[in-house]
């Protein structure tokens, strides 16, 4: 169950999203995320993205666990987001594939 956000939390999250959208290039993005997140948070976020990528490629949970240090519950949560979520993983990873094809 997703926790309900109050108005201030929603405004803060929207401000974060606007900040991310304002980044102009990889260097700005790298600098912003290094300032915003701990190294462990960045590792965790990148691992989640890798899990989503592998799930979309049809990899099994066991295969994913051999490639990425993620628990079965994390893999399940990401798989659920891929199937029933807002489409964020698919849009970002689909965009990455499109850029690689060009």
Coordinates of N, CA and C in Angstrom, one line a residue:
X1 N 0.8 -1.2 0.0 CA 0.0 0.0 0.0 C 0.9 1.2 0.0
X2 N 0.7 2.1 -0.9 CA 1.4 3.4 -1.0 C 1.0 4.3 0.1
X3 N 2.0 4.9 0.8 CA 1.6 5.9 1.9 C 1.0 7.1 1.2
X4 N 0.1 7.7 1.9 CA -0.5 9.0 1.4 C 0.4 10.1 1.8
X5 N 0.6 11.0 0.8 CA 1.4 12.2 1.0 C 0.6 13.4 1.4
X6 N 1.1 14.2 2.3 CA 0.4 15.4 2.6 C 0.8 16.4 1.5
X7 N 0.1 17.6 1.5 CA 0.3 18.6 0.5 C 1.8 19.0 0.5
X8 N 2.4 19.3 1.6 CA 3.8 19.7 1.7 C 4.7 18.7 1.1
X9 N 4.5 17.4 1.4 CA 5.4 16.3 0.9 C 5.2 16.3 -0.7
X10 N 4.0 16.4 -1.1 CA 3.8 16.4 -2.6 C 4.5 17.6 -3.2
X11 N 4.4 18.7 -2.6 CA 5.1 19.9 -3.2 C 6.6 19.7 -3.2
X12 N 7.1 19.1 -2.1 CA 8.6 18.9 -2.1 C 9.0 17.8 -3.1
X13 N 8.2 16.8 -3.3 CA 8.5 15.8 -4.4 C 8.5 16.4 -5.8
X14 N 7.5 17.3 -6.0 CA 7.4 17.9 -7.3 C 8.5 18.8 -7.5
X15 N 9.0 19.5 -6.5 CA 10.2 20.4 -6.6 C 11.4 19.6 -6.9
X16 N 11.6 18.4 -6.3 CA 12.7 17.5 -6.7 C 12.6 17.1 -8.1
X17 N 11.4 16.7 -8.6 CA 11.3 16.3 -10.0 C 11.6 17.4 -10.9
X18 N 11.2 18.6 -10.6 CA 11.5 19.8 -11.4 C 13.0 20.0 -11.5
X19 N 13.7 19.8 -10.3 CA 15.1 20.0 -10.3 C 15.8 18.9 -11.2
X20 N 15.3 17.7 -11.1 CA 15.9 16.7 -12.0 C 15.7 17.0 -13.5
X21 N 14.5 17.4 -13.8 CA 14.2 17.8 -15.2 C 15.0 19.0 -15.7
X22 N 15.5 19.8 -14.8 CA 16.3 21.0 -15.2 C 17.7 20.7 -15.5
X23 N 18.2 19.5 -15.2 CA 19.6 19.1 -15.4 C 19.8 19.0 -16.9
X24 N 21.0 19.6 -17.3 CA 21.2 19.8 -18.7 C 22.1 18.7 -19.4
X25 N 22.9 18.0 -18.5 CA 23.8 17.0 -19.1 C 24.2 16.0 -18.0
X26 N 25.0 15.0 -18.4 CA 25.5 14.0 -17.5 C 26.3 14.6 -16.3
X27 N 27.1 15.5 -16.6 CA 27.9 16.1 -15.5 C 27.1 16.8 -14.5
X28 N 26.1 17.6 -14.9 CA 25.1 18.2 -14.0 C 24.4 17.1 -13.2
X29 N 23.9 16.1 -13.9 CA 23.2 15.0 -13.2 C 24.1 14.3 -12.2
X30 N 25.3 14.0 -12.6 CA 26.2 13.4 -11.7 C 26.5 14.2 -10.4
X31 N 26.8 15.5 -10.6 CA 27.0 16.4 -9.5 C 25.8 16.5 -8.6
X32 N 24.6 16.7 -9.2 CA 23.4 16.8 -8.4 C 23.2 15.5 -7.5
X33 N 23.2 14.4 -8.2 CA 23.0 13.1 -7.5 C 24.0 12.8 -6.4
X34 N 25.3 13.2 -6.7 CA 26.3 13.0 -5.7 C 26.1 13.9 -4.5
X35 N 25.6 15.1 -4.7 CA 25.3 16.0 -3.6 C 24.0 15.5 -2.8
X36 N 23.0 15.0 -3.6 CA 21.7 14.7 -3.0 C 21.7 13.3 -2.3
X37 N 22.4 12.4 -2.8 CA 22.4 11.0 -2.3 C 23.7 10.5 -1.7
X38 N 23.6 9.6 -0.8 CA 24.8 8.9 -0.3 C 25.3 7.9 -1.4
X39 N 26.5 7.5 -1.3 CA 27.0 6.5 -2.2 C 26.1 5.2 -2.2
X40 N 25.7 4.8 -1.0 CA 24.9 3.6 -0.9 C 23.5 3.8 -1.5
X41 N 23.0 5.0 -1.4 CA 21.7 5.3 -2.0 C 21.8 5.2 -3.6
X42 N 22.9 5.8 -4.1 CA 23.1 5.7 -5.5 C 23.3 4.2 -6.0
X43 N 24.0 3.5 -5.2 CA 24.2 2.1 -5.6 C 22.9 1.3 -5.6
X44 N 22.1 1.6 -4.5 CA 20.7 0.9 -4.4 C 19.9 1.3 -5.6
X45 N 19.8 2.6 -6.0 CA 19.0 3.0 -7.1 C 19.5 2.4 -8.4
X46 N 20.8 2.4 -8.6 CA 21.3 1.8 -9.8 C 21.1 0.3 -9.9
X47 N 21.1 -0.4 -8.8 CA 20.8 -1.8 -8.7 C 19.3 -2.1 -9.1
X48 N 18.5 -1.2 -8.6 CA 17.0 -1.4 -8.9 C 16.8 -1.2 -10.4
X49 N 17.5 -0.3 -11.0 CA 17.4 -0.1 -12.4 C 17.9 -1.3 -13.2
X50 N 19.0 -1.9 -12.7 CA 19.6 -3.0 -13.4 C 18.6 -4.2 -13.3
X51 N 18.0 -4.4 -12.1 CA 17.0 -5.5 -11.9 C 15.9 -5.3 -12.9
X52 N 15.3 -4.1 -13.0 CA 14.2 -3.8 -14.0 C 14.7 -4.2 -15.4
X53 N 15.9 -3.8 -15.8 CA 16.4 -4.1 -17.1 C 16.5 -5.6 -17.4
X54 N 17.0 -6.3 -16.4 CA 17.1 -7.7 -16.5 C 15.7 -8.4 -16.6
X55 N 14.8 -7.9 -15.7 CA 13.4 -8.5 -15.8 C 12.8 -8.3 -17.2
X56 N 12.9 -7.1 -17.7 CA 12.4 -6.8 -19.0 C 13.0 -7.6 -20.1
X57 N 14.3 -8.0 -19.9 CA 15.0 -8.9 -20.8 C 14.6 -10.4 -20.7
X58 N 13.7 -10.6 -19.7 CA 13.2 -12.0 -19.5 C 14.1 -12.9 -18.6
X59 N 15.0 -12.3 -17.8 CA 15.8 -13.1 -16.9 C 15.0 -13.6 -15.8
X60 N 15.5 -14.7 -15.2 CA 14.8 -15.3 -14.0 C 15.3 -14.6 -12.8
X61 N 14.6 -14.8 -11.7 CA 15.0 -14.2 -10.4 C 16.4 -14.7 -10.0
X62 N 16.6 -16.0 -10.2 CA 17.9 -16.6 -9.8 C 19.0 -16.0 -10.6
X63 N 18.8 -15.9 -11.9 CA 19.8 -15.3 -12.8 C 20.1 -13.8 -12.4
X64 N 19.1 -13.1 -12.0 CA 19.2 -11.7 -11.6 C 20.0 -11.7 -10.3
X65 N 19.7 -12.5 -9.4 CA 20.4 -12.5 -8.1 C 21.9 -12.9 -8.2
X66 N 22.2 -13.6 -9.3 CA 23.6 -13.9 -9.5 C 24.4 -12.7 -10.1
X67 N 23.6 -11.8 -10.8 CA 24.2 -10.7 -11.5 C 24.2 -9.4 -10.6
X68 N 23.1 -9.3 -9.8 CA 22.9 -8.0 -9.0 C 22.7 -8.4 -7.6
X69 N 23.4 -7.8 -6.6 CA 23.1 -8.2 -5.2 C 21.8 -7.6 -4.7
X70 N 20.7 -8.2 -5.1 CA 19.3 -7.8 -4.7 C 18.6 -9.0 -4.2
X71 N 17.8 -8.7 -3.2 CA 17.0 -9.8 -2.5 C 15.8 -10.1 -3.4
X72 N 15.3 -11.3 -3.1 CA 14.1 -11.8 -3.9 C 12.9 -10.8 -3.7
X73 N 12.8 -10.2 -2.5 CA 11.7 -9.3 -2.2 C 11.9 -8.0 -3.0
X74 N 13.1 -7.6 -3.2 CA 13.4 -6.4 -4.0 C 13.0 -6.7 -5.5
X75 N 13.5 -7.8 -6.0 CA 13.2 -8.2 -7.3 C 11.7 -8.3 -7.6
X76 N 11.0 -8.9 -6.6 CA 9.5 -9.0 -6.7 C 8.9 -7.7 -6.7
X77 N 9.3 -6.7 -5.9 CA 8.7 -5.4 -5.8 C 8.9 -4.7 -7.2
X78 N 10.1 -4.8 -7.7 CA 10.4 -4.2 -9.0 C 9.6 -4.9 -10.1
X79 N 9.4 -6.2 -10.1 CA 8.6 -6.9 -11.1 C 7.2 -6.4 -11.0
X80 N 6.7 -6.2 -9.7 CA 5.3 -5.7 -9.6 C 5.2 -4.3 -10.1
X81 N 6.2 -3.5 -9.9 CA 6.1 -2.2 -10.5 C 6.1 -2.2 -12.0
X82 N 6.9 -3.1 -12.6 CA 6.9 -3.3 -14.0 C 5.5 -3.7 -14.6
X83 N 4.9 -4.6 -13.8 CA 3.6 -5.1 -14.3 C 2.4 -4.2 -14.0
X84 N 2.4 -3.6 -12.8 CA 1.2 -2.8 -12.4 C 1.5 -1.4 -12.0
X85 N 2.7 -0.9 -12.1 CA 3.1 0.4 -11.7 C 2.7 1.5 -12.8
X86 N 3.4 2.6 -12.7 CA 3.1 3.8 -13.5 C 3.8 3.7 -14.9
X87 N 4.7 2.8 -15.1 CA 5.4 2.7 -16.4 C 6.7 3.4 -16.4
X88 N 7.2 3.9 -15.2 CA 8.4 4.6 -15.2 C 9.6 3.9 -15.6
X89 N 9.8 2.6 -15.1 CA 10.9 1.8 -15.5 C 10.9 1.6 -17.0
X90 N 9.8 1.2 -17.5 CA 9.7 0.8 -18.9 C 9.9 2.0 -19.8
X91 N 9.5 3.2 -19.5 CA 9.7 4.3 -20.3 C 11.2 4.7 -20.3
X92 N 11.8 4.7 -19.2 CA 13.2 5.1 -19.1 C 14.1 4.0 -19.8
X93 N 13.8 2.8 -19.5 CA 14.6 1.7 -20.1 C 14.3 1.6 -21.6
X94 N 13.1 1.9 -22.0 CA 12.7 1.9 -23.5 C 13.4 3.0 -24.2
X95 N 13.5 4.1 -23.5 CA 14.2 5.3 -24.1 C 15.7 5.0 -24.3
X96 N 16.3 4.3 -23.3 CA 17.7 3.9 -23.4 C 17.9 3.0 -24.6
X97 N 17.0 2.0 -24.8 CA 17.2 1.1 -25.9 C 17.0 1.8 -27.2
X98 N 16.1 2.8 -27.3 CA 15.9 3.5 -28.5 C 17.2 4.4 -28.9
X99 N 17.8 4.9 -27.8 CA 19.0 5.7 -28.1 C 20.1 4.8 -28.5
X100 N 20.2 3.6 -28.0 CA 21.2 2.7 -28.4 C 21.1 2.2 -29.8
X101 N 19.8 2.2 -30.3 CA 19.6 1.7 -31.6 C 19.9 2.7 -32.7
X102 N 20.0 4.0 -32.3 CA 20.2 5.0 -33.3 C 21.7 5.1 -33.7

